[in-house]
Amino acid sequence: MCGIVGYIGELDAKEILVKGLEKLEYRGYDSAGIALGNEVGLTVVKEKGRVADLRSAVDWTIHSTTGIGHTRWATHGVPNQTNAHPHQSTSNRFSLVHNGVIENYQQLQKEHLHDVQMNSDTDTEVIVQLVEKFTKGGMKTEIAFRHTLSLLQGSYAIAMLDADETDVIFIAKNKSPLLVGIGEHFNVVASDAMAMLQVTDQYVELHDKEVVILRKEAIEISTLDGVIIERTPYTAELDMSDIEKGTYPHFMLKEIEEQSGVVRKIIQKYEDEHGELTIDTDVLTAINEADRLYIIAAGTSYHAGLIGKHYFEKIAGIPVEVHISSEFGYNMPLLSDKPLFIFITQSGETADSRQVLVKIKALGYPSVTITNSPGSTLSREADHTLLLHAGPEIAVASTKAYTAQVAVLAIVAYVAAKERGETVVIDLKRELAIAANAIQTLVDSKAEMKQIAHEFLAVSRNAFLIGRNLDYYVSLEGALKVKEISYIQAEGFAGGELKHGTIALIEEGTPVFALVTQKTVSLNIRGNVKEVVARGANPCIISMEGLEEEGDCLVLPKVHALLTPLAAVIPMQLISYYAALYRGCDVDKPRNLAKSVTVE
Ligand code: M6R
C-alpha cells in the first residue's frame, strides 16, 4: 500500500529519497512527504497528491545526509496534507513514517495521550506522540521507541528520526514489509528493494517484531526485547530496466507487451535438464498427499485461481475449492481431512491472504505460495514457494502476473497429473509455446483493440462481459480490468446466468463483450448473445479461430482449449487500456487503488 524510504550516509538525502518515492509511488499515491535531519533539527515537507507535487515543494537548498520518506494510500483519515506522512510529535522532535494499521490507536490515545493535542486523523500520529511522551517521562529514545512498539497492536513498518540524534534512523517491522539496504558509508531502509536499487542491491530482510538501529556505518537488528540478530544480506535480483518504463507511455502497456516473453520464460524455468516440465518435488509431494486443494487469493489472482481449479480438476483429477481470501479467514468452510492451501499472489504481501496463511498454519495445515515476489511475506511464511518469473509488475492493473499465474497453474496441474499416473491429453510445453505466439500476434494487432475500445467504451456508462466455462472466468478478469482503470461499471457474467436477473440492465446500446473460445459451449454463448441483442445490446464477439462467425469483432489465434484464457484475456487488457486513455484516466495509477494491498 504505502511506501517507505530512508537514507543515512554521506550524500545529500533529498534526491535519493524523492527518487525512491517515485519508484514506490505505484504502491500508494494520495500524498507524499519527507523528513530531513541535520544539525539544525528536522525539516518536514509533505504534500497532498503525487510525488511530483512533493518534488516541487522541497527546498533543494537544505543540506541533509539523513532522511525518511513516505508515499501514502489513505486508511485512517482523508488524503490531505495534514494526514500525509511523516507525522511529527508536538514538539517536532520526532518525525515518523508508517505503513500498516494500528488497531488499538484509539485506546492508546485515551490511555496515554489524553493531554496531547493530535494534529491528524491518522493512527500513525499516536506512535510518534507516544515516543515523545515516554522520552519526556525520562526514557532514552531507543527505549521509548521499543516501549511504544510493545504497546502497538496491528501491522507496522516504521522509520523514525529524532532531532536530537540525527545520526540514527529508528526502524521497526511487524506484518508490513520492510528491508534494510547496505552500502559503503551509507545504509538505507525501504518497503521494497526497487526504491533503493539506485544506490544498492544488497539487502537484509527484516522479520516481524524486529527493531533496527540504522547508522551510516552500522546496522543493529534486534528483537523487540533487545536480543541481537545476525542476518546475511542477499543480492536483489532486479534490473533497473525492469522497473523503468523505457519508451513505453505506461507500465501497463509495457507489461501487456511482455506477456509472450513471460510465458516463454516460465516454460524455461519449469523445465528439467531433459526438457520436461517439472516442479519442486516437495510441492509435488504436498499436492499428492492432499485430499483437496484450497486456493486462496484476491482480485486478479482469485480469477487466475478459478482457472487453476479447472486445471487441477480436469487435468489431474484433484478436487479444488477456490476462496476469496478476505472471506475465508473469517468464515472458514468445513475443511477436508488433508487439505493443502495454495496462495496465489503477485505481490506476496496481500494482507487478506496473509491472515488466512497465519490461521491455517496455526491449524497445522501445509501451504504453497505461488508468487511473483521472491522473499515476500507470503513466500517466506508458506512451506513452499513457486515463482511466477514475470518480472516486477508496476502498473496497478495486473496483467502479466495473471498470465504467469495461469501458465504456472497449468504446469503444476500437468506435472501433478503425470506424477499421479493420469492420462494427460495435452502436450503442455508445446501448447504453452503456441499460446505465447498467440499472445504476441494479439499484441501486434493492438490497433484493432484500440478501435474496439473507441467504438464500445469511449463514452459508455457500463458494460458486460459474458462467457461460459473458462471464458466465464476470463470475463470476470476482463471486467475487473475495465472497471479499475477506465472507471466504467463493468461486470463479468456466466453467459447463461444473465437471463436470471442481470439482463434487466441491458438497454439500447449497452456494450456486451462475449468470449467464444470453448467449442463445447460455443452455441450456447452465441444464444446468450442473441438474447441481449434482442434487448438492444451492442455486442462485441471475441471468438477463437475455428469457432468464428461472420460479424465477430475479433478472432483469436487458435490455442489449446485449456489455454484459451492466456489468449482471450489479452484483447480485454488492451481494450481496457485504450478505453482508459480515451476517457483521460491515469492508467498506471487509477484512483483509490494501490498495487500491493497490505491492509485488511
Ligand atoms: O498481489 P496480489 O496478487 O495478492 O493482489 C491481489 C489483488 O489486490 C490484485 O490482483 C488486484 O485485484 C489487481 N490490482 C487487479 O488488477
Coordinates of C-alpha atoms and ligand atoms in Angstrom, one line a residue:
M1 CA 0.0 0.0 0.0
C2 CA 2.1 2.9 1.2
G3 CA 5.8 3.1 0.5
I4 CA 8.7 3.9 2.9
V5 CA 12.2 5.0 2.2
G6 CA 15.1 6.2 4.4
Y7 CA 18.7 7.1 3.8
I8 CA 21.6 7.7 6.2
G9 CA 25.1 8.4 4.9
E10 CA 27.4 11.0 3.3
L11 CA 25.4 12.1 0.3
D12 CA 22.6 14.6 0.1
A13 CA 19.5 12.6 1.1
K14 CA 16.8 14.6 -0.6
E15 CA 17.2 13.4 -4.2
I16 CA 17.7 9.8 -3.1
L17 CA 14.5 9.9 -1.0
V18 CA 12.4 11.6 -3.7
K19 CA 13.7 9.3 -6.4
G20 CA 13.0 6.3 -4.1
L21 CA 9.4 7.5 -3.6
E22 CA 9.0 7.9 -7.3
K23 CA 9.8 4.2 -7.6
L24 CA 7.3 3.3 -4.9
E25 CA 4.6 5.6 -5.9
Y26 CA 2.5 2.8 -7.6
R27 CA 2.0 1.5 -4.0
G28 CA 0.1 4.5 -2.9
Y29 CA -0.3 8.0 -4.3
D30 CA -2.6 10.1 -2.2
S31 CA 0.1 12.2 -0.7
A32 CA 3.9 12.1 -0.1
G33 CA 6.4 13.5 2.3
I34 CA 10.0 13.5 3.5
A35 CA 11.7 14.5 6.8
L36 CA 15.3 15.6 6.6
G37 CA 17.7 15.7 9.6
N38 CA 20.8 17.9 10.1
E39 CA 22.5 19.8 12.9
V40 CA 19.6 22.3 13.0
G41 CA 17.0 19.6 13.6
L42 CA 14.3 18.1 11.4
T43 CA 12.6 19.6 8.3
V44 CA 9.4 18.1 7.1
V45 CA 7.9 18.6 3.7
K46 CA 4.6 16.9 2.7
E47 CA 2.0 17.4 0.0
K48 CA -1.3 16.0 -1.0
G49 CA -1.2 14.4 -4.4
R50 CA 1.7 12.8 -6.2
V51 CA 5.5 12.6 -5.6
A52 CA 5.8 15.2 -8.4
D53 CA 3.9 17.7 -6.1
L54 CA 6.3 16.8 -3.3
R55 CA 9.3 17.3 -5.6
S56 CA 8.1 20.9 -6.4
A57 CA 7.6 21.7 -2.7
V58 CA 11.0 20.5 -1.5
D59 CA 13.5 23.3 -0.6
W60 CA 16.5 21.9 -2.5
T61 CA 18.9 24.2 -0.7
I62 CA 18.6 22.3 2.6
H63 CA 21.6 20.1 3.2
S64 CA 20.9 16.8 4.9
T65 CA 22.5 13.4 4.9
T66 CA 19.7 11.6 6.9
G67 CA 16.1 11.4 5.9
I68 CA 13.0 9.3 5.7
G69 CA 10.1 9.5 3.2
H70 CA 6.6 8.1 2.6
T71 CA 4.0 7.8 -0.2
R72 CA 0.5 7.2 1.2
W73 CA -2.6 5.2 0.5
A74 CA -5.1 6.5 3.0
T75 CA -6.6 4.2 5.6
H76 CA -7.3 6.4 8.6
G77 CA -8.1 10.0 7.6
V78 CA -8.7 11.5 4.2
P79 CA -5.9 12.1 1.8
N80 CA -4.7 15.6 2.6
Q81 CA -1.5 17.4 3.7
T82 CA -2.2 17.0 7.4
N83 CA -2.7 13.3 7.2
A84 CA 0.3 12.8 5.0
H85 CA 3.4 11.3 6.5
P86 CA 5.9 12.0 8.1
H87 CA 4.0 12.7 11.2
Q88 CA 5.6 14.8 13.9
S89 CA 5.4 14.8 17.7
T90 CA 4.0 18.0 19.3
S91 CA 7.5 19.5 20.0
N92 CA 8.6 18.5 16.4
R93 CA 11.5 16.5 18.0
F94 CA 10.4 13.2 16.3
S95 CA 9.2 12.5 12.7
L96 CA 7.9 9.2 11.7
V97 CA 6.6 7.3 8.7
H98 CA 4.4 4.2 8.9
N99 CA 2.9 1.6 6.7
G100 CA 0.1 -0.7 8.1
V101 CA -2.7 -0.2 10.6
I102 CA -2.5 0.3 14.3
E103 CA -5.7 -1.4 15.5
N104 CA -5.6 -0.1 19.1
Y105 CA -4.7 3.5 18.4
Q106 CA -7.8 5.0 19.9
Q107 CA -7.3 3.0 23.1
L108 CA -3.6 4.1 23.3
Q109 CA -4.7 7.7 22.7
K110 CA -7.2 7.5 25.5
E111 CA -4.8 5.8 27.9
H112 CA -1.6 7.7 27.3
L113 CA -2.2 10.8 25.2
H114 CA -5.4 12.4 26.6
D115 CA -3.4 15.6 27.3
V116 CA -1.8 15.7 23.8
Q117 CA -3.4 17.7 21.0
M118 CA -3.4 15.5 18.0
N119 CA -2.9 17.1 14.6
S120 CA -4.1 14.5 12.2
D121 CA -6.9 11.9 11.9
T122 CA -4.3 9.1 11.5
D123 CA -3.5 6.0 13.6
T124 CA 0.2 6.8 12.8
E125 CA 0.4 10.0 14.8
V126 CA -0.3 8.1 18.0
I127 CA 3.0 6.2 17.6
V128 CA 5.2 9.4 17.3
Q129 CA 3.3 11.1 20.1
L130 CA 3.8 8.1 22.4
V131 CA 7.6 8.1 21.7
E132 CA 7.7 11.8 22.7
K133 CA 5.5 11.2 25.8
F134 CA 7.8 8.4 27.0
T135 CA 11.0 10.4 26.4
K136 CA 9.5 13.3 28.3
G137 CA 9.0 10.9 31.1
G138 CA 12.7 10.2 31.1
M139 CA 13.3 7.3 28.7
K140 CA 16.0 7.4 26.1
T141 CA 14.8 7.5 22.6
E142 CA 15.5 3.8 21.8
I143 CA 13.9 2.7 25.0
A144 CA 10.9 4.9 24.3
F145 CA 10.7 3.6 20.8
R146 CA 10.8 -0.1 22.0
H147 CA 8.3 0.6 24.7
T148 CA 5.9 2.2 22.2
L149 CA 6.2 -0.7 19.9
S150 CA 5.4 -3.1 22.7
L151 CA 2.0 -1.3 23.1
L152 CA 1.0 -1.5 19.4
Q153 CA -1.5 -4.0 18.1
G154 CA -1.7 -4.4 14.3
S155 CA 0.7 -4.1 11.4
Y156 CA 3.5 -1.7 11.0
A157 CA 6.7 -0.8 9.1
I158 CA 8.1 2.2 10.8
A159 CA 11.1 4.6 10.3
M160 CA 11.6 7.4 12.7
L161 CA 14.0 10.4 13.1
D162 CA 15.0 12.1 16.3
A163 CA 16.0 15.8 16.0
D164 CA 18.4 15.3 19.0
E165 CA 20.1 12.3 17.4
T166 CA 20.2 12.8 13.6
D167 CA 22.8 10.1 13.0
V168 CA 20.3 7.3 13.6
I169 CA 17.1 6.0 11.9
F170 CA 14.9 4.0 14.2
I171 CA 13.2 1.2 12.4
A172 CA 10.6 -1.5 13.3
K173 CA 8.6 -4.1 11.4
N174 CA 5.5 -6.2 12.1
K175 CA 3.4 -7.8 9.3
S176 CA 4.2 -4.9 6.9
P177 CA 7.2 -5.4 4.5
L178 CA 10.4 -3.6 5.3
L179 CA 14.1 -4.1 4.2
V180 CA 17.4 -2.6 5.1
G181 CA 19.8 -1.9 2.3
I182 CA 23.6 -1.8 2.8
G183 CA 26.1 0.5 1.1
E184 CA 29.6 1.8 1.5
H185 CA 29.4 4.6 4.1
F186 CA 25.6 4.6 4.0
N187 CA 22.6 2.5 4.7
V188 CA 19.0 2.6 3.6
V189 CA 15.6 1.4 4.5
A190 CA 12.8 0.7 2.1
S191 CA 9.5 -1.1 1.9
D192 CA 10.6 -2.5 -1.4
A193 CA 14.1 -3.1 -2.8
M194 CA 13.2 -1.4 -6.0
A195 CA 13.0 2.0 -4.3
M196 CA 16.7 1.9 -3.3
L197 CA 18.1 0.0 -6.2
Q198 CA 19.5 3.3 -7.4
V199 CA 22.1 3.1 -4.6
T200 CA 22.4 -0.6 -3.6
D201 CA 21.5 -4.1 -4.5
Q202 CA 22.5 -5.6 -1.1
Y203 CA 19.6 -6.1 1.3
V204 CA 18.8 -7.7 4.7
E205 CA 15.2 -8.8 5.2
L206 CA 13.5 -8.0 8.5
H207 CA 11.2 -10.2 10.4
D208 CA 8.1 -9.4 12.4
K209 CA 8.7 -7.7 15.8
E210 CA 12.3 -6.7 14.9
V211 CA 13.9 -3.4 15.6
V212 CA 16.8 -1.8 13.7
I213 CA 19.1 1.0 14.8
L214 CA 20.4 2.2 11.5
R215 CA 23.5 4.3 11.3
K216 CA 25.8 5.4 8.4
E217 CA 28.3 2.6 9.2
A218 CA 26.2 0.2 11.3
I219 CA 23.1 -1.9 11.2
E220 CA 21.9 -3.3 14.5
I221 CA 19.0 -5.7 14.2
S222 CA 17.4 -7.0 17.4
T223 CA 14.2 -8.5 18.7
L224 CA 11.7 -6.2 20.4
D225 CA 13.2 -7.2 23.8
G226 CA 16.8 -6.4 22.6
V227 CA 18.3 -9.8 21.6
I228 CA 20.8 -9.0 18.8
I229 CA 20.2 -10.8 15.5
E230 CA 22.8 -11.5 12.8
R231 CA 21.4 -11.9 9.3
T232 CA 23.2 -12.4 6.0
P233 CA 22.4 -9.9 3.2
Y234 CA 21.2 -11.0 -0.2
T235 CA 21.5 -9.5 -3.6
A236 CA 18.3 -8.1 -5.0
E237 CA 18.0 -9.7 -8.4
L238 CA 16.3 -6.7 -10.0
D239 CA 17.4 -4.9 -13.1
M240 CA 16.8 -1.1 -13.3
S241 CA 15.3 -1.7 -16.8
D242 CA 12.7 -3.9 -15.2
I243 CA 11.4 -1.1 -13.2
E244 CA 11.6 1.7 -15.8
K245 CA 9.0 2.4 -18.5
G246 CA 11.7 2.9 -21.2
T247 CA 10.0 4.2 -24.3
Y248 CA 6.5 3.0 -23.3
P249 CA 3.9 5.6 -22.4
H250 CA 2.7 3.4 -19.5
F251 CA 3.9 0.5 -17.4
M252 CA 0.6 -1.3 -18.2
L253 CA 1.2 -1.3 -21.9
K254 CA 4.8 -2.4 -21.3
E255 CA 3.6 -5.2 -19.1
I256 CA 0.9 -6.3 -21.5
E257 CA 3.5 -6.5 -24.3
E258 CA 5.9 -8.5 -22.1
Q259 CA 3.4 -11.4 -21.7
S260 CA 4.5 -13.7 -24.6
G261 CA 8.1 -13.4 -23.2
V262 CA 6.9 -14.2 -19.7
V263 CA 5.1 -17.4 -20.8
R264 CA 8.3 -18.5 -22.7
K265 CA 10.4 -17.7 -19.6
I266 CA 8.1 -19.8 -17.4
I267 CA 8.4 -22.8 -19.8
Q268 CA 12.2 -22.4 -19.5
K269 CA 12.2 -22.0 -15.7
Y270 CA 10.0 -25.1 -15.2
E271 CA 11.9 -27.4 -17.5
D272 CA 14.3 -30.0 -16.3
E273 CA 17.6 -31.0 -17.9
H274 CA 15.7 -33.3 -20.3
G275 CA 13.4 -30.5 -21.4
E276 CA 10.4 -32.0 -19.4
L277 CA 8.2 -29.7 -17.4
T278 CA 8.8 -30.2 -13.7
I279 CA 8.1 -28.6 -10.3
D280 CA 9.8 -28.8 -6.9
T281 CA 9.4 -32.3 -5.7
D282 CA 8.4 -31.1 -2.2
V283 CA 5.5 -29.3 -3.7
L284 CA 4.6 -32.3 -5.7
T285 CA 4.6 -34.5 -2.6
A286 CA 2.5 -32.0 -0.8
I287 CA -0.1 -32.0 -3.6
N288 CA -0.2 -35.7 -3.8
E289 CA -0.6 -36.1 0.0
A290 CA -3.6 -33.8 0.0
D291 CA -7.2 -34.9 -0.5
R292 CA -8.3 -31.4 -1.6
L293 CA -6.6 -28.2 -2.6
Y294 CA -7.8 -24.8 -1.3
I295 CA -6.8 -21.9 -3.5
I296 CA -6.8 -18.6 -1.6
A297 CA -6.4 -15.3 -3.4
A298 CA -7.8 -11.8 -4.1
G299 CA -8.7 -9.8 -7.2
T300 CA -6.9 -10.9 -10.3
S301 CA -5.1 -13.6 -8.5
Y302 CA -8.5 -15.1 -7.5
H303 CA -9.6 -15.1 -11.1
A304 CA -6.4 -17.0 -12.0
G305 CA -7.3 -19.4 -9.1
L306 CA -10.6 -20.2 -10.7
I307 CA -8.8 -21.3 -13.8
G308 CA -6.3 -23.2 -11.6
K309 CA -9.2 -25.2 -10.2
H310 CA -10.3 -26.1 -13.7
Y311 CA -6.8 -27.3 -14.4
F312 CA -6.3 -29.4 -11.3
E313 CA -9.7 -31.0 -11.6
K314 CA -9.7 -31.6 -15.4
I315 CA -6.0 -32.4 -15.9
A316 CA -5.1 -34.1 -12.6
G317 CA -8.4 -35.2 -11.1
I318 CA -7.7 -33.3 -7.9
P319 CA -10.7 -31.7 -6.2
V320 CA -10.2 -28.0 -5.5
E321 CA -12.0 -25.1 -3.8
V322 CA -11.2 -21.5 -4.6
H323 CA -11.8 -18.9 -2.0
I324 CA -11.6 -15.1 -1.7
S325 CA -9.0 -14.5 1.0
S326 CA -10.8 -11.7 2.8
E327 CA -13.8 -14.0 3.3
F328 CA -12.1 -17.3 4.0
G329 CA -10.3 -16.3 7.2
Y330 CA -13.4 -15.1 8.9
N331 CA -15.9 -17.6 7.5
M332 CA -13.9 -20.8 7.1
P333 CA -15.8 -23.6 5.4
L334 CA -15.7 -27.2 6.6
L335 CA -12.2 -28.5 5.5
S336 CA -11.4 -31.9 4.2
D337 CA -9.2 -34.2 6.2
K338 CA -5.9 -33.4 4.4
P339 CA -6.1 -30.0 2.8
L340 CA -3.3 -28.2 1.1
F341 CA -3.5 -24.5 0.8
I342 CA -2.3 -22.7 -2.3
F343 CA -1.9 -19.0 -2.0
I344 CA -1.8 -17.1 -5.3
T345 CA -0.4 -13.6 -5.0
Q346 CA 1.5 -11.4 -7.4
S347 CA 3.0 -9.2 -4.6
G348 CA 3.2 -11.9 -1.9
E349 CA 2.2 -9.1 0.6
T350 CA -1.6 -9.1 0.4
A351 CA -2.8 -8.8 4.0
D352 CA -6.1 -10.5 3.3
S353 CA -4.3 -13.6 2.0
R354 CA -1.7 -13.5 4.8
Q355 CA -4.3 -13.6 7.5
V356 CA -5.5 -16.9 6.1
L357 CA -2.0 -18.2 5.9
V358 CA -1.4 -17.3 9.6
K359 CA -4.7 -19.1 10.6
I360 CA -4.1 -22.3 8.6
K361 CA -0.6 -22.5 9.8
A362 CA -1.8 -22.3 13.4
L363 CA -4.1 -25.2 12.5
G364 CA -1.1 -27.1 11.3
Y365 CA -2.0 -27.3 7.6
P366 CA 0.6 -27.2 4.8
S367 CA 0.9 -24.4 2.3
V368 CA 2.3 -23.3 -1.0
T369 CA 2.6 -19.7 -2.2
I370 CA 2.6 -19.0 -6.0
T371 CA 4.1 -15.5 -6.3
N372 CA 5.9 -13.1 -8.4
S373 CA 7.9 -11.7 -5.5
P374 CA 10.7 -13.9 -4.1
G375 CA 11.4 -13.1 -0.5
S376 CA 7.9 -11.6 0.1
T377 CA 6.0 -12.3 3.3
L378 CA 3.7 -15.0 1.9
S379 CA 6.6 -16.7 0.2
R380 CA 8.7 -16.7 3.4
E381 CA 5.9 -17.9 5.6
A382 CA 4.4 -20.6 3.5
D383 CA 6.0 -24.1 3.5
H384 CA 6.8 -23.9 -0.2
T385 CA 7.1 -21.3 -3.0
L386 CA 6.6 -21.4 -6.7
L387 CA 7.7 -18.3 -8.6
L388 CA 5.9 -16.7 -11.5
H389 CA 9.1 -15.2 -13.1
A390 CA 7.1 -12.4 -14.7
G391 CA 9.5 -9.6 -13.6
P392 CA 8.3 -6.7 -11.5
E393 CA 4.8 -5.6 -12.2
I394 CA 4.4 -1.9 -11.6
A395 CA 1.1 -0.9 -13.1
V396 CA -1.7 -1.2 -10.6
A397 CA -3.8 -3.3 -13.0
S398 CA -2.3 -6.8 -13.0
T399 CA -1.7 -8.2 -16.5
K400 CA 1.5 -10.2 -16.9
A401 CA 1.2 -11.6 -13.4
Y402 CA -2.2 -13.0 -14.4
T403 CA -1.0 -14.8 -17.5
A404 CA 2.0 -16.0 -15.5
Q405 CA -0.3 -17.4 -12.8
V406 CA -2.4 -19.2 -15.4
A407 CA 0.7 -20.7 -17.0
V408 CA 2.3 -21.8 -13.7
L409 CA -1.0 -23.3 -12.5
A410 CA -1.3 -25.3 -15.8
I411 CA 2.2 -26.6 -15.3
V412 CA 1.7 -27.6 -11.7
A413 CA -1.6 -29.4 -12.5
Y414 CA 0.1 -31.1 -15.5
V415 CA 3.2 -32.3 -13.6
A416 CA 0.9 -33.5 -10.7
A417 CA -1.3 -35.4 -13.2
K418 CA 1.8 -37.1 -14.7
E419 CA 3.1 -38.0 -11.2
R420 CA -0.3 -39.5 -10.3
G421 CA -0.3 -41.6 -13.5
E422 CA -3.3 -39.8 -15.0
T423 CA -3.8 -39.9 -18.8
V424 CA -2.7 -36.5 -19.8
V425 CA -4.0 -35.5 -23.2
I426 CA -2.2 -32.2 -23.7
D427 CA 1.5 -31.7 -24.7
L428 CA 1.6 -28.7 -22.3
K429 CA 5.1 -27.4 -23.2
R430 CA 4.2 -27.2 -26.9
E431 CA 0.8 -25.7 -26.3
L432 CA 2.2 -23.1 -24.0
A433 CA 4.7 -22.1 -26.7
I434 CA 1.8 -21.8 -29.1
A435 CA -0.1 -19.7 -26.6
A436 CA 2.9 -17.4 -26.3
N437 CA 2.9 -16.9 -30.0
A438 CA -0.8 -16.2 -30.0
I439 CA -0.2 -13.5 -27.3
Q440 CA 2.4 -11.9 -29.5
T441 CA 0.1 -11.9 -32.5
L442 CA -2.6 -10.2 -30.4
V443 CA -0.3 -7.6 -29.0
D444 CA 0.9 -6.9 -32.5
S445 CA -2.7 -6.2 -33.6
K446 CA -3.3 -3.8 -30.7
A447 CA -4.6 -1.1 -33.2
E448 CA -7.7 -3.3 -33.6
M449 CA -8.3 -3.3 -29.8
K450 CA -7.8 0.5 -29.8
Q451 CA -10.6 0.7 -32.4
I452 CA -12.8 -1.6 -30.4
A453 CA -12.2 0.4 -27.2
H454 CA -13.2 3.6 -29.1
E455 CA -16.3 2.1 -30.6
F456 CA -17.6 0.3 -27.5
L457 CA -16.2 2.0 -24.4
A458 CA -15.1 5.6 -25.1
V459 CA -18.3 7.0 -23.7
S460 CA -20.2 4.1 -22.3
R461 CA -21.6 4.2 -18.7
N462 CA -21.5 0.5 -18.3
A463 CA -20.5 -2.8 -20.0
F464 CA -21.0 -6.5 -19.6
L465 CA -18.6 -9.3 -20.4
I466 CA -20.0 -12.8 -20.8
G467 CA -18.6 -16.3 -21.3
R468 CA -19.1 -19.9 -20.4
N469 CA -16.7 -22.4 -18.9
L470 CA -13.2 -21.0 -18.9
D471 CA -14.4 -17.9 -20.8
Y472 CA -16.6 -17.0 -17.8
Y473 CA -13.5 -16.8 -15.6
V474 CA -11.8 -14.6 -18.2
S475 CA -14.9 -12.4 -18.4
L476 CA -14.5 -11.8 -14.6
E477 CA -10.9 -10.7 -15.1
G478 CA -11.7 -8.6 -18.2
A479 CA -14.4 -6.8 -16.3
L480 CA -12.0 -6.1 -13.4
K481 CA -9.6 -4.6 -15.9
V482 CA -12.2 -2.4 -17.5
K483 CA -13.5 -1.2 -14.0
E484 CA -10.3 -0.5 -12.3
I485 CA -8.6 1.6 -15.0
S486 CA -11.4 3.2 -17.0
Y487 CA -14.0 3.5 -14.2
I488 CA -16.7 2.1 -16.4
Q489 CA -19.1 -0.1 -14.4
A490 CA -18.3 -3.5 -16.0
E491 CA -19.5 -6.9 -14.8
G492 CA -18.4 -10.3 -15.9
F493 CA -21.1 -13.0 -16.1
A494 CA -21.6 -16.6 -16.9
G495 CA -23.5 -16.3 -20.2
G496 CA -26.4 -18.5 -19.1
E497 CA -26.9 -16.6 -15.8
L498 CA -27.6 -13.2 -17.3
K499 CA -31.2 -14.0 -18.0
H500 CA -31.8 -14.8 -14.3
G501 CA -31.8 -11.1 -13.4
T502 CA -29.0 -9.0 -14.8
I503 CA -30.4 -8.9 -18.3
A504 CA -32.8 -6.3 -16.9
L505 CA -29.9 -3.9 -17.1
I506 CA -29.4 -4.3 -20.9
E507 CA -30.5 -1.1 -22.7
E508 CA -30.3 0.2 -26.2
G509 CA -26.6 0.3 -27.0
T510 CA -25.2 -1.4 -23.8
P511 CA -21.8 -2.9 -24.8
V512 CA -21.7 -6.7 -24.2
F513 CA -18.4 -8.4 -24.9
A514 CA -18.8 -12.1 -25.4
L515 CA -16.0 -14.6 -25.4
V516 CA -16.3 -17.6 -27.6
T517 CA -13.3 -19.9 -27.2
Q518 CA -14.9 -23.1 -25.8
K519 CA -16.3 -25.4 -28.5
T520 CA -18.5 -27.3 -26.1
V521 CA -20.5 -24.2 -25.2
S522 CA -20.0 -22.0 -28.3
L523 CA -23.6 -22.4 -29.5
N524 CA -24.9 -21.7 -26.0
I525 CA -22.9 -18.5 -25.6
R526 CA -23.9 -17.3 -29.1
G527 CA -27.5 -18.0 -28.0
N528 CA -26.9 -15.8 -24.9
V529 CA -25.6 -13.0 -27.2
K530 CA -28.8 -13.2 -29.2
E531 CA -30.8 -12.7 -26.0
V532 CA -29.0 -9.5 -25.2
V533 CA -29.1 -8.3 -28.8
A534 CA -32.9 -8.7 -28.8
R535 CA -32.9 -6.3 -25.9
G536 CA -30.8 -3.6 -27.6
A537 CA -27.3 -4.6 -26.6
N538 CA -24.3 -3.7 -28.8
P539 CA -22.4 -7.0 -28.9
C540 CA -18.6 -7.4 -29.5
I541 CA -17.9 -11.1 -30.0
I542 CA -14.4 -12.2 -29.5
S543 CA -14.1 -15.8 -30.8
M544 CA -11.4 -18.3 -31.4
E545 CA -10.2 -19.4 -34.8
G546 CA -12.3 -22.4 -35.8
L547 CA -15.3 -21.1 -33.9
E548 CA -15.7 -17.7 -35.6
E549 CA -18.7 -16.5 -37.4
E550 CA -19.2 -13.6 -39.7
G551 CA -19.7 -10.3 -37.9
D552 CA -17.4 -11.3 -34.9
C553 CA -15.4 -8.3 -33.7
L554 CA -12.1 -10.2 -33.3
V555 CA -10.8 -13.7 -33.9
L556 CA -8.2 -15.0 -31.6
P557 CA -5.4 -17.2 -33.0
K558 CA -6.1 -20.9 -32.2
V559 CA -4.7 -22.2 -28.9
H560 CA -5.4 -25.4 -27.0
A561 CA -8.9 -25.3 -25.4
L562 CA -7.4 -25.5 -21.9
L563 CA -5.1 -22.5 -22.5
T564 CA -7.6 -20.1 -24.1
P565 CA -7.5 -17.8 -21.1
L566 CA -4.0 -16.9 -22.0
A567 CA -5.1 -15.6 -25.4
A568 CA -8.6 -14.3 -24.5
V569 CA -7.5 -12.0 -21.7
I570 CA -5.1 -10.1 -24.0
P571 CA -7.7 -8.2 -26.0
M572 CA -9.6 -7.4 -22.8
Q573 CA -6.4 -6.0 -21.2
L574 CA -5.7 -3.9 -24.3
I575 CA -9.3 -2.7 -24.8
S576 CA -9.4 -1.6 -21.1
Y577 CA -6.1 0.2 -21.6
Y578 CA -7.3 2.1 -24.6
A579 CA -10.7 2.8 -23.0
A580 CA -8.9 4.4 -20.1
L581 CA -6.8 6.5 -22.4
Y582 CA -9.9 7.7 -24.3
R583 CA -11.5 8.6 -21.0
G584 CA -8.5 10.5 -19.8
C585 CA -7.8 8.2 -16.8
D586 CA -4.5 7.7 -15.1
V587 CA -3.8 4.2 -16.5
D588 CA -0.9 3.2 -14.2
K589 CA -2.3 4.8 -11.0
P590 CA -6.1 4.5 -11.1
R591 CA -8.0 6.4 -8.4
N592 CA -8.5 4.9 -4.9
L593 CA -6.2 1.9 -5.7
A594 CA -2.7 0.8 -4.7
K595 CA -0.6 -2.0 -6.1
S596 CA 0.0 -4.1 -3.1
V597 CA -2.8 -4.2 -0.6
T598 CA -1.0 -4.6 2.8
V599 CA -4.0 -3.8 5.0
E600 CA -7.1 -6.0 5.6
Ligands
M6R1 O1 -0.6 -9.1 -5.0 P1 -1.9 -9.9 -5.1 O2 -1.9 -10.8 -6.3 O3 -2.1 -10.7 -3.9 O4 -3.0 -8.9 -5.2 C1 -4.4 -9.2 -5.3 C2 -5.2 -8.1 -5.8 O5 -5.1 -7.0 -5.0 C3 -4.8 -7.7 -7.2 O6 -4.8 -8.8 -8.1 C4 -5.7 -6.6 -7.8 O7 -7.0 -7.1 -7.9 C5 -5.2 -6.1 -9.1 N1 -4.8 -4.8 -9.0 C6 -6.2 -6.1 -10.2 O8 -5.6 -5.7 -11.4

